[in-house]
Coordinates of N, CA and C in Angstrom, one line a residue:
M1 N 97.7 102.5 121.8 CA 97.9 101.2 122.4 C 96.9 100.9 123.5
F2 N 96.4 99.7 123.6 CA 95.5 99.3 124.6 C 95.6 97.8 124.9
P3 N 95.2 97.3 126.0 CA 95.4 95.9 126.3 C 94.8 95.0 125.2
T4 N 95.5 93.9 124.9 CA 95.1 93.1 123.8 C 93.7 92.4 124.0
D5 N 93.3 92.2 125.3 CA 92.0 91.6 125.6 C 90.8 92.5 125.6
W6 N 91.1 93.8 125.3 CA 90.0 94.8 125.2 C 89.4 94.8 123.8
E7 N 88.2 95.1 123.7 CA 87.5 95.2 122.4 C 87.6 96.7 122.0
W8 N 88.0 96.9 120.7 CA 88.1 98.2 120.2 C 86.8 98.9 120.3
K9 N 86.8 100.1 121.0 CA 85.6 100.9 121.2 C 84.5 100.1 122.0
G10 N 85.0 99.1 122.8 CA 84.1 98.4 123.7 C 84.0 99.1 125.0
E11 N 83.4 98.4 126.0 CA 83.1 99.0 127.3 C 84.3 99.5 128.0
H12 N 85.3 98.7 128.1 CA 86.5 99.2 128.8 C 87.3 100.3 128.0
W13 N 87.2 100.2 126.7 CA 87.9 101.2 125.9 C 87.2 102.6 126.2
H14 N 85.9 102.6 126.3 CA 85.2 103.9 126.5 C 85.4 104.4 127.9
I15 N 85.5 103.5 128.9 CA 85.8 103.9 130.3 C 87.2 104.6 130.3
A16 N 88.2 104.0 129.7 CA 89.5 104.5 129.7 C 89.6 105.8 129.0
R17 N 88.9 105.9 127.9 CA 88.8 107.1 127.0 C 88.3 108.3 127.7
N18 N 87.3 108.1 128.6 CA 86.6 109.2 129.3 C 87.2 109.4 130.7
L19 N 88.2 108.7 131.1 CA 88.7 108.8 132.4 C 89.6 110.1 132.5
A20 N 89.3 111.0 133.4 CA 90.1 112.2 133.6 C 91.5 111.8 134.1
K21 N 92.5 112.6 133.8 CA 93.9 112.3 134.2 C 94.0 112.3 135.7
H22 N 93.3 113.2 136.4 CA 93.5 113.2 137.8 C 92.8 112.0 138.5
H23 N 91.7 111.5 137.8 CA 91.1 110.2 138.3 C 92.0 109.0 138.1
Y24 N 92.7 109.0 136.9 CA 93.7 108.0 136.6 C 94.8 108.0 137.6
A25 N 95.3 109.2 137.9 CA 96.4 109.3 138.9 C 96.0 108.8 140.2
Y26 N 94.7 109.1 140.6 CA 94.2 108.7 141.9 C 94.1 107.1 142.0
L27 N 93.7 106.5 140.9 CA 93.5 105.1 140.9 C 94.9 104.4 141.0
L28 N 95.9 105.0 140.3 CA 97.3 104.4 140.4 C 97.8 104.4 141.8
Q29 N 97.4 105.3 142.7 CA 97.9 105.4 144.0 C 97.2 104.5 145.0
L30 N 96.1 103.9 144.6 CA 95.4 103.0 145.5 C 96.1 101.6 145.6
P31 N 96.0 101.0 146.8 CA 96.6 99.7 147.0 C 95.8 98.6 146.3
L32 N 96.4 97.6 145.9 CA 95.7 96.5 145.3 C 95.2 95.5 146.3
V33 N 95.8 95.6 147.5 CA 95.3 94.7 148.6 C 95.2 95.5 149.9
L34 N 94.2 95.3 150.7 CA 94.1 96.0 152.0 C 94.4 94.9 153.0
H35 N 95.2 95.3 154.0 CA 95.5 94.4 155.1 C 94.8 94.9 156.4
L36 N 94.0 94.1 157.0 CA 93.3 94.4 158.2 C 93.8 93.6 159.3
P37 N 94.9 94.0 160.0 CA 95.6 93.2 161.0 C 94.7 92.8 162.1
S38 N 93.8 93.7 162.6 CA 92.9 93.4 163.7 C 92.0 92.2 163.4
L39 N 91.7 92.0 162.1 CA 90.8 90.9 161.7 C 91.5 89.8 161.1
H40 N 92.9 89.9 161.0 CA 93.7 88.9 160.3 C 93.1 88.6 159.0
T41 N 92.9 89.6 158.2 CA 92.1 89.5 157.0 C 92.8 90.4 155.9
L42 N 92.7 89.9 154.6 CA 93.2 90.6 153.5 C 92.0 90.8 152.6
V43 N 91.9 92.0 152.0 CA 90.8 92.3 151.0 C 91.4 92.6 149.7
V44 N 90.9 91.9 148.6 CA 91.5 92.0 147.3 C 90.3 91.9 146.3
H45 N 90.6 92.5 145.1 CA 89.5 92.5 144.1 C 89.2 91.1 143.6
A46 N 90.2 90.3 143.3 CA 89.9 89.0 142.6 C 90.3 87.8 143.5
G47 N 91.6 87.7 143.8 CA 92.0 86.6 144.5 C 93.5 86.6 145.0
L48 N 93.8 85.7 145.8 CA 95.2 85.5 146.4 C 95.5 84.0 146.5
L49 N 96.7 83.7 146.5 CA 97.1 82.3 146.8 C 97.9 82.2 148.1
P50 N 97.7 81.1 148.8 CA 98.4 81.0 150.1 C 99.8 80.4 150.0
S51 N 100.1 79.9 148.8 CA 101.4 79.3 148.6 C 101.6 79.3 147.1
D52 N 102.8 78.9 146.7 CA 103.1 78.8 145.2 C 102.8 77.4 144.8
P53 N 101.8 77.2 144.0 CA 101.4 75.8 143.6 C 102.4 75.1 142.7
S54 N 103.4 75.9 142.2 CA 104.4 75.2 141.3 C 105.4 74.5 142.2
R55 N 105.4 74.7 143.5 CA 106.3 74.0 144.4 C 105.5 73.0 145.3
S56 N 106.2 72.1 145.9 CA 105.6 71.2 146.9 C 105.0 72.0 148.0
A57 N 103.9 71.6 148.6 CA 103.3 72.2 149.7 C 104.2 72.4 150.9
N58 N 105.1 71.5 151.0 CA 106.0 71.5 152.2 C 107.4 72.1 151.8
D59 N 107.5 72.7 150.7 CA 108.8 73.4 150.3 C 109.2 74.4 151.4
A60 N 110.4 74.4 151.9 CA 110.8 75.3 152.9 C 110.7 76.8 152.6
N61 N 110.6 77.1 151.3 CA 110.4 78.5 150.8 C 109.0 78.9 150.8
Q62 N 108.0 78.0 151.0 CA 106.6 78.4 151.1 C 106.4 79.3 152.4
P63 N 105.8 80.5 152.2 CA 105.8 81.4 153.3 C 105.2 80.9 154.6
L64 N 104.1 80.1 154.5 CA 103.5 79.6 155.7 C 104.3 78.5 156.4
V65 N 105.0 77.7 155.5 CA 105.9 76.7 156.1 C 107.0 77.4 156.9
E66 N 107.6 78.4 156.3 CA 108.6 79.1 157.0 C 108.1 79.8 158.3
A67 N 106.9 80.3 158.2 CA 106.3 81.0 159.4 C 106.0 79.9 160.5
S68 N 105.6 78.7 160.0 CA 105.3 77.7 161.0 C 106.6 77.3 161.7
H69 N 107.7 77.2 161.0 CA 109.0 76.8 161.7 C 109.4 77.9 162.7
S70 N 109.1 79.1 162.5 CA 109.5 80.2 163.4 C 108.7 80.1 164.7
T71 N 107.6 79.5 164.7 CA 106.8 79.4 166.0 C 107.4 78.6 167.0
T72 N 108.4 77.8 166.6 CA 109.1 76.9 167.6 C 110.2 77.7 168.4
S73 N 110.5 78.9 167.9 CA 111.5 79.7 168.6 C 111.0 80.1 170.0
P74 N 111.9 80.0 171.0 CA 111.5 80.4 172.4 C 111.2 81.9 172.5
N75 N 111.6 82.7 171.5 CA 111.3 84.1 171.5 C 110.1 84.5 170.6
Y76 N 109.4 83.5 170.2 CA 108.2 83.7 169.3 C 107.1 84.4 170.1
D77 N 106.6 85.5 169.5 CA 105.5 86.3 170.1 C 104.4 86.4 169.0
A78 N 103.3 85.6 169.2 CA 102.3 85.6 168.1 C 101.7 87.0 167.8
S79 N 101.5 87.8 168.8 CA 100.9 89.1 168.6 C 101.8 90.0 167.7
L80 N 103.1 89.8 167.8 CA 104.0 90.6 166.9 C 104.2 89.9 165.6
A81 N 104.3 88.6 165.6 CA 104.7 87.9 164.4 C 103.5 87.7 163.4
R82 N 102.3 87.6 163.9 CA 101.2 87.3 163.0 C 100.9 88.3 161.9
P83 N 101.0 89.6 162.2 CA 100.8 90.6 161.1 C 101.9 90.4 160.0
S84 N 103.1 90.1 160.4 CA 104.2 89.9 159.3 C 104.0 88.6 158.6
E85 N 103.4 87.6 159.3 CA 103.1 86.3 158.6 C 102.1 86.6 157.5
E86 N 101.1 87.4 157.8 CA 100.0 87.7 156.9 C 100.6 88.5 155.7
L87 N 101.5 89.4 155.9 CA 102.0 90.2 154.8 C 103.0 89.4 153.9
T88 N 103.6 88.4 154.5 CA 104.5 87.6 153.7 C 103.8 86.9 152.6
L89 N 102.5 86.6 152.8 CA 101.7 86.0 151.7 C 101.7 86.9 150.5
L90 N 101.7 88.2 150.7 CA 101.6 89.2 149.6 C 103.0 89.3 148.9
L91 N 104.1 89.2 149.7 CA 105.4 89.5 149.3 C 106.2 88.3 148.8
D92 N 105.9 87.1 149.3 CA 106.7 86.0 149.0 C 106.0 84.9 148.2
V93 N 104.8 85.0 147.9 CA 104.1 84.1 147.0 C 104.2 84.8 145.6
P94 N 105.0 84.3 144.7 CA 105.2 85.0 143.4 C 104.0 85.4 142.7
Q95 N 103.0 84.6 142.7 CA 101.7 84.9 141.9 C 101.0 86.1 142.5
N96 N 101.2 86.4 143.8 CA 100.6 87.5 144.5 C 101.3 88.8 144.3
T97 N 102.4 88.8 143.6 CA 103.1 90.0 143.4 C 102.8 90.7 142.0
H98 N 102.0 90.0 141.2 CA 101.6 90.5 139.9 C 100.2 91.2 139.9
P99 N 100.1 92.5 139.7 CA 98.8 93.2 139.7 C 97.7 92.5 138.9
W100 N 98.1 92.0 137.7 CA 97.1 91.4 136.9 C 96.4 90.2 137.6
N101 N 97.2 89.4 138.3 CA 96.6 88.3 139.0 C 95.7 88.7 140.1
L102 N 96.0 89.8 140.9 CA 95.2 90.2 141.9 C 93.9 90.8 141.4
M103 N 93.9 91.3 140.2 CA 92.7 91.9 139.7 C 91.8 91.0 138.8
N104 N 92.4 89.8 138.5 CA 91.7 88.9 137.5 C 91.5 87.5 138.0
M105 N 92.3 87.0 139.0 CA 92.3 85.6 139.3 C 91.0 85.1 139.7
R106 N 90.6 84.0 139.1 CA 89.4 83.2 139.6 C 89.8 81.8 139.9
S107 N 90.8 81.3 139.2 CA 91.2 79.9 139.4 C 92.7 79.8 139.2
V108 N 93.2 78.6 139.6 CA 94.7 78.4 139.5 C 94.9 76.9 139.1
Y109 N 95.9 76.7 138.2 CA 96.3 75.3 137.9 C 97.2 74.7 138.9
V110 N 96.8 73.6 139.5 CA 97.6 73.0 140.5 C 98.3 71.8 140.0
S111 N 98.2 71.4 138.8 CA 98.9 70.3 138.2 C 99.0 70.6 136.7
G112 N 99.7 69.7 136.0 CA 99.8 69.8 134.5 C 100.8 70.8 134.1
K113 N 100.8 71.0 132.7 CA 101.9 71.9 132.2 C 101.7 73.3 132.6
H114 N 100.6 73.7 133.0 CA 100.3 75.1 133.5 C 100.4 75.3 135.0
Q115 N 100.9 74.2 135.7 CA 100.9 74.2 137.1 C 101.5 75.5 137.7
G116 N 100.8 76.2 138.6 CA 101.3 77.4 139.2 C 100.8 78.6 138.6
E117 N 100.1 78.5 137.4 CA 99.6 79.7 136.7 C 98.2 80.0 137.1
V118 N 97.8 81.2 137.2 CA 96.5 81.6 137.5 C 95.7 81.9 136.2
T119 N 94.4 81.9 136.3 CA 93.5 82.2 135.1 C 92.3 82.9 135.6
K120 N 91.8 83.8 134.7 CA 90.5 84.5 135.0 C 89.3 83.6 134.7
S121 N 89.5 82.4 134.1 CA 88.4 81.5 133.8 C 87.9 80.9 135.0
S122 N 86.6 80.7 135.1 CA 85.9 80.0 136.2 C 85.8 78.5 135.8
K123 N 86.1 78.1 134.6 CA 85.9 76.8 134.1 C 87.2 76.0 133.9
K124 N 88.3 76.7 134.2 CA 89.6 76.0 134.0 C 90.4 76.0 135.4
G125 N 91.2 75.1 135.6 CA 91.9 75.0 136.9 C 91.0 74.8 138.0
N126 N 91.4 75.2 139.2 CA 90.6 75.1 140.4 C 90.3 76.5 141.0
P127 N 89.1 76.7 141.6 CA 88.9 78.0 142.3 C 90.0 78.2 143.3
W128 N 90.6 79.4 143.3 CA 91.7 79.7 144.2 C 91.2 79.6 145.6
S129 N 89.9 79.9 145.9 CA 89.4 79.8 147.2 C 89.4 78.4 147.8
D130 N 89.3 77.4 146.9 CA 89.4 76.0 147.4 C 90.9 75.7 147.8
V131 N 91.8 76.3 147.1 CA 93.2 76.1 147.4 C 93.5 76.8 148.7
W132 N 92.9 78.0 148.9 CA 93.1 78.7 150.1 C 92.6 77.9 151.3
K133 N 91.4 77.4 151.2 CA 90.8 76.6 152.3 C 91.6 75.4 152.6
K134 N 92.1 74.7 151.6 CA 93.0 73.5 151.9 C 94.2 73.9 152.7
E135 N 94.8 75.1 152.4 CA 96.0 75.5 153.1 C 95.7 75.9 154.5
M136 N 94.6 76.6 154.7 CA 94.2 76.9 156.1 C 93.9 75.7 156.9
K137 N 93.3 74.7 156.3 CA 93.1 73.4 157.1 C 94.3 72.8 157.6
R138 N 95.4 73.1 156.9 CA 96.7 72.5 157.4 C 97.1 73.1 158.7
M139 N 96.5 74.2 159.1 CA 96.7 74.8 160.4 C 95.8 74.2 161.5
G140 N 94.9 73.3 161.1 CA 93.9 72.8 162.0 C 92.8 73.8 162.2
A141 N 92.7 74.7 161.2 CA 91.7 75.8 161.4 C 90.3 75.4 160.8
E142 N 89.3 75.7 161.6 CA 87.9 75.5 161.2 C 87.1 76.6 161.6
H143 N 86.0 76.9 160.9 CA 85.1 77.9 161.2 C 83.7 77.3 161.2
D144 N 82.7 78.0 161.8 CA 81.3 77.5 161.7 C 80.5 78.0 160.6
D145 N 81.1 78.8 159.7 CA 80.4 79.3 158.5 C 79.8 78.2 157.7
Q146 N 78.6 78.4 157.2 CA 78.0 77.5 156.3 C 78.5 77.8 154.9
E147 N 79.0 76.8 154.3 CA 79.6 77.0 152.9 C 78.4 76.9 151.9
N148 N 78.6 77.7 150.9 CA 77.7 77.7 149.7 C 77.9 76.4 149.0
A149 N 76.8 75.7 148.6 CA 76.9 74.4 147.9 C 76.7 74.6 146.4
G150 N 77.6 74.2 145.6 CA 77.4 74.2 144.2 C 76.8 72.9 143.8
T151 N 76.6 72.7 142.5 CA 76.1 71.4 142.1 C 77.2 70.3 142.2
E152 N 76.8 69.1 142.4 CA 77.7 68.0 142.7 C 78.6 67.9 141.4
D153 N 78.1 68.0 140.2 CA 78.9 67.8 139.0 C 79.9 68.9 139.0
Q154 N 79.6 70.1 139.3 CA 80.5 71.2 139.2 C 81.6 71.0 140.2
E155 N 81.2 70.6 141.5 CA 82.2 70.4 142.5 C 83.2 69.3 142.2
D156 N 82.6 68.2 141.6 CA 83.5 67.1 141.2 C 84.5 67.5 140.2
A157 N 84.0 68.2 139.1 CA 84.9 68.6 138.1 C 86.0 69.5 138.6
E158 N 85.6 70.5 139.4 CA 86.6 71.4 139.9 C 87.5 70.8 140.9
G159 N 87.1 69.7 141.6 CA 87.9 69.1 142.6 C 88.9 68.1 142.1
D160 N 88.7 67.6 140.9 CA 89.6 66.5 140.4 C 91.1 67.0 140.4
E161 N 91.3 68.2 139.9 CA 92.7 68.6 139.7 C 93.3 68.9 141.1
L162 N 92.5 69.4 142.0 CA 93.0 69.7 143.4 C 93.3 68.4 144.1
E163 N 92.5 67.3 143.9 CA 92.7 66.1 144.5 C 94.0 65.4 144.0
D164 N 94.3 65.6 142.7 CA 95.6 65.1 142.2 C 96.8 65.7 143.0
Q165 N 96.7 67.0 143.2 CA 97.8 67.7 143.9 C 97.8 67.2 145.3
E166 N 96.7 67.0 146.0 CA 96.7 66.6 147.3 C 97.3 65.2 147.5
R167 N 97.1 64.3 146.5 CA 97.7 63.0 146.6 C 99.2 63.1 146.5
R168 N 99.7 64.0 145.7 CA 101.2 64.2 145.6 C 101.7 64.7 146.9
D169 N 101.0 65.6 147.5 CA 101.5 66.2 148.8 C 101.3 65.3 150.0
A170 N 100.5 64.3 149.9 CA 100.2 63.5 151.0 C 101.4 62.7 151.5
A171 N 102.3 62.5 150.6 CA 103.5 61.7 151.0 C 104.5 62.6 151.8
D172 N 104.3 63.9 151.7 CA 105.2 64.9 152.4 C 104.6 65.4 153.7
A173 N 103.2 65.4 153.8 CA 102.6 66.1 155.0 C 101.2 65.5 155.2
D174 N 100.8 65.6 156.5 CA 99.4 65.3 156.8 C 98.6 66.5 156.2
E175 N 97.3 66.2 155.9 CA 96.5 67.3 155.3 C 96.0 68.3 156.3
E176 N 95.9 68.0 157.6 CA 95.4 68.9 158.6 C 96.3 69.0 159.8
G177 N 96.5 70.2 160.2 CA 97.2 70.4 161.5 C 98.7 70.3 161.5
D178 N 99.4 70.3 160.3 CA 100.8 70.2 160.3 C 101.5 71.5 160.2
L179 N 100.8 72.6 160.1 CA 101.4 73.9 160.2 C 100.9 74.6 161.5
Q180 N 101.9 75.2 162.1 CA 101.6 75.8 163.5 C 101.3 77.3 163.5
C181 N 101.3 77.9 162.3 CA 101.0 79.3 162.3 C 99.5 79.5 162.2
S182 N 99.1 80.8 162.1 CA 97.6 81.1 162.3 C 97.0 81.4 160.9
P183 N 95.7 81.1 160.8 CA 95.0 81.3 159.5 C 94.7 82.8 159.2
V184 N 94.5 83.0 157.9 CA 94.2 84.3 157.3 C 93.0 84.2 156.5
T185 N 92.1 85.3 156.6 CA 90.9 85.3 155.8 C 91.0 86.3 154.6
V186 N 90.4 86.0 153.5 CA 90.4 86.8 152.3 C 89.0 87.2 152.0
I187 N 88.7 88.5 151.8 CA 87.4 89.0 151.3 C 87.7 89.4 149.8
Y188 N 86.8 89.0 148.9 CA 87.1 89.3 147.5 C 85.8 89.4 146.7
G189 N 85.9 89.8 145.4 CA 84.8 89.9 144.5 C 85.2 89.3 143.2
H190 N 84.8 89.8 142.1 CA 85.2 89.5 140.7 C 84.8 88.0 140.3
A191 N 83.8 87.5 141.0 CA 83.4 86.1 140.6 C 81.9 86.0 140.7
A192 N 81.2 86.9 139.9 CA 79.8 87.0 140.0 C 79.1 85.7 139.5
G193 N 79.8 84.9 138.7 CA 79.3 83.7 138.2 C 79.1 82.7 139.3
R194 N 79.9 82.8 140.4 CA 79.8 81.9 141.6 C 78.9 82.5 142.6
G195 N 78.5 83.7 142.5 CA 77.6 84.3 143.5 C 78.3 84.4 144.9
L196 N 77.5 84.5 145.9 CA 78.0 84.4 147.3 C 78.8 83.1 147.4
D197 N 80.1 83.2 147.8 CA 80.9 82.1 147.9 C 81.6 82.1 149.3
I198 N 80.8 81.8 150.3 CA 81.3 81.9 151.7 C 81.9 80.6 152.1
K199 N 83.2 80.6 152.3 CA 83.9 79.5 152.8 C 84.7 79.9 154.1
P200 N 85.1 78.9 154.9 CA 86.0 79.3 156.0 C 87.2 80.0 155.5
F201 N 87.4 81.2 155.9 CA 88.6 82.0 155.6 C 88.7 82.5 154.1
S202 N 87.6 82.4 153.4 CA 87.5 83.2 152.1 C 86.0 83.6 152.0
K203 N 85.8 84.9 151.7 CA 84.4 85.4 151.6 C 84.2 86.1 150.2
G204 N 83.6 85.4 149.3 CA 83.3 86.0 148.0 C 82.0 86.6 148.0
I205 N 81.9 88.0 147.7 CA 80.7 88.7 147.9 C 80.2 89.4 146.6
D206 N 80.7 89.0 145.4 CA 80.2 89.5 144.2 C 78.9 88.8 143.8
T207 N 77.8 89.6 143.9 CA 76.5 89.0 143.6 C 75.9 89.5 142.3
G208 N 76.8 90.1 141.4 CA 76.4 90.4 140.1 C 75.4 91.6 139.9
C209 N 75.7 92.7 140.6 CA 74.9 93.9 140.5 C 74.9 94.4 139.1
V210 N 76.1 94.4 138.4 CA 76.2 94.9 137.1 C 75.3 94.1 136.1
Y211 N 75.0 92.9 136.5 CA 74.1 92.1 135.6 C 72.6 92.1 136.0
G212 N 72.3 93.1 136.9 CA 70.9 93.3 137.3 C 70.5 92.4 138.5
R213 N 71.5 91.8 139.2 CA 71.1 90.9 140.3 C 71.1 91.6 141.6
Q214 N 72.2 91.4 142.4 CA 72.2 92.0 143.7 C 73.6 92.7 144.0
L215 N 73.5 93.7 144.9 CA 74.7 94.3 145.4 C 74.9 93.9 146.9
S216 N 76.0 93.3 147.2 CA 76.2 92.8 148.6 C 77.3 93.5 149.3
A217 N 77.2 93.7 150.6 CA 78.2 94.3 151.4 C 78.4 93.4 152.6
L218 N 79.6 93.3 153.1 CA 79.9 92.5 154.3 C 80.2 93.6 155.4
V219 N 79.3 93.7 156.3 CA 79.5 94.8 157.3 C 80.1 94.1 158.6
I220 N 81.2 94.7 159.1 CA 81.9 94.3 160.2 C 82.0 95.4 161.2
G221 N 81.8 95.1 162.5 CA 81.8 96.2 163.5 C 80.5 96.3 164.1
D222 N 79.9 97.5 164.1 CA 78.6 97.7 164.7 C 77.5 97.2 163.7
I223 N 77.0 96.0 164.0 CA 76.0 95.4 163.1 C 74.6 95.4 163.7
S224 N 74.4 96.3 164.8 CA 73.1 96.3 165.4 C 72.1 96.9 164.5
G225 N 70.9 96.2 164.4 CA 69.8 96.6 163.6 C 69.9 96.1 162.1
L226 N 71.0 95.5 161.8 CA 71.1 95.0 160.4 C 70.6 93.5 160.3
K227 N 70.0 93.2 159.2 CA 69.4 91.9 159.0 C 70.2 91.3 157.8
G228 N 70.6 90.1 157.9 CA 71.3 89.4 156.9 C 72.0 88.1 157.4
E229 N 72.7 87.5 156.5 CA 73.4 86.3 156.8 C 74.6 86.6 157.7
S230 N 74.7 85.9 158.8 CA 75.8 86.1 159.8 C 77.1 85.4 159.2
V231 N 78.2 86.1 159.2 CA 79.4 85.6 158.6 C 80.6 86.0 159.6
R232 N 81.4 85.0 159.9 CA 82.5 85.3 160.8 C 83.7 85.6 160.0
V233 N 84.4 86.7 160.4 CA 85.6 87.2 159.7 C 86.7 87.3 160.7
G234 N 87.7 86.4 160.7 CA 88.7 86.5 161.7 C 88.1 86.2 163.0
D235 N 88.3 87.1 164.0 CA 87.7 86.9 165.3 C 86.5 87.8 165.5
A236 N 86.0 88.3 164.4 CA 84.8 89.2 164.4 C 83.6 88.6 163.8
Q237 N 82.4 89.1 164.1 CA 81.2 88.7 163.5 C 80.7 89.7 162.6
G238 N 80.4 89.4 161.4 CA 79.9 90.3 160.4 C 78.5 89.9 159.9
V239 N 77.9 90.8 159.1 CA 76.6 90.5 158.5 C 76.6 90.8 157.0
L240 N 76.1 89.9 156.2 CA 76.0 90.1 154.8 C 74.7 90.8 154.5
V241 N 74.7 92.0 153.8 CA 73.5 92.7 153.5 C 73.5 92.9 152.0
S242 N 72.3 92.5 151.4 CA 72.2 92.6 149.9 C 71.0 93.4 149.6
V243 N 71.1 94.1 148.4 CA 69.9 94.9 147.9 C 69.8 94.5 146.4
E244 N 68.6 94.6 145.9 CA 68.4 94.3 144.5 C 68.9 95.4 143.6
C245 N 69.4 95.0 142.4 CA 69.9 96.0 141.5 C 69.0 96.0 140.2
G246 N 69.0 97.2 139.6 CA 68.3 97.3 138.4 C 69.1 96.9 137.2
K247 N 68.6 97.1 136.0 CA 69.3 96.7 134.8 C 70.6 97.5 134.7
G248 N 71.7 96.8 134.4 CA 73.0 97.5 134.2 C 73.6 97.9 135.5
G249 N 73.1 97.5 136.7 CA 73.6 97.8 138.0 C 73.1 99.1 138.6
T250 N 72.0 99.6 138.0 CA 71.5 100.9 138.5 C 70.6 100.6 139.8

């Protein structure tokens, strides 16, 4: 037995066939998401959602809405509460609890009969990073990062569905500044077709090395002597460093 979307004796079949048992056991022990509390950042292979799109943006069960309400408590301590607010996105957004989603998500349906479902397609639904950006803006959060610009036609097509959802939510909430909790950044890959996708609070760094393009790394910490695009991650400054790849990612 093997996954239905694998090709018999295809690339993934051969990788699994030749994988040693101890390597397989090691992979099973690895986390699907890394939490970096000091940077207020989550690292994931493909994507995450900031809320459950099948519910209203202001539903009391949405993790960030619940976290926002807790900030009004006289005993609220941001330094203690913020890490748990970040983790609740992993535990309380249903779509983020499924390993397949974390490893394959490129887009999400925000309306229609598939509302709330994620997809690995880049041509269906809306890029999850756009949904993430919209939710972070509800906290009044902005960064100085320069966003990558796609073609106008592509942006218009991808934005139509998200705009429909925004109009529905507008009756319940202002688009910016209505959440009092703090923003979270996501670093991810798995979207080589979009290339570098640097947005406020989401950093897509898959530049298609396996297709012979580039291998990119986001370096945070000691960046002295490094040359590359400056990228802010949480409260830290990072640098994007890229190198050319040969055929097949060599």
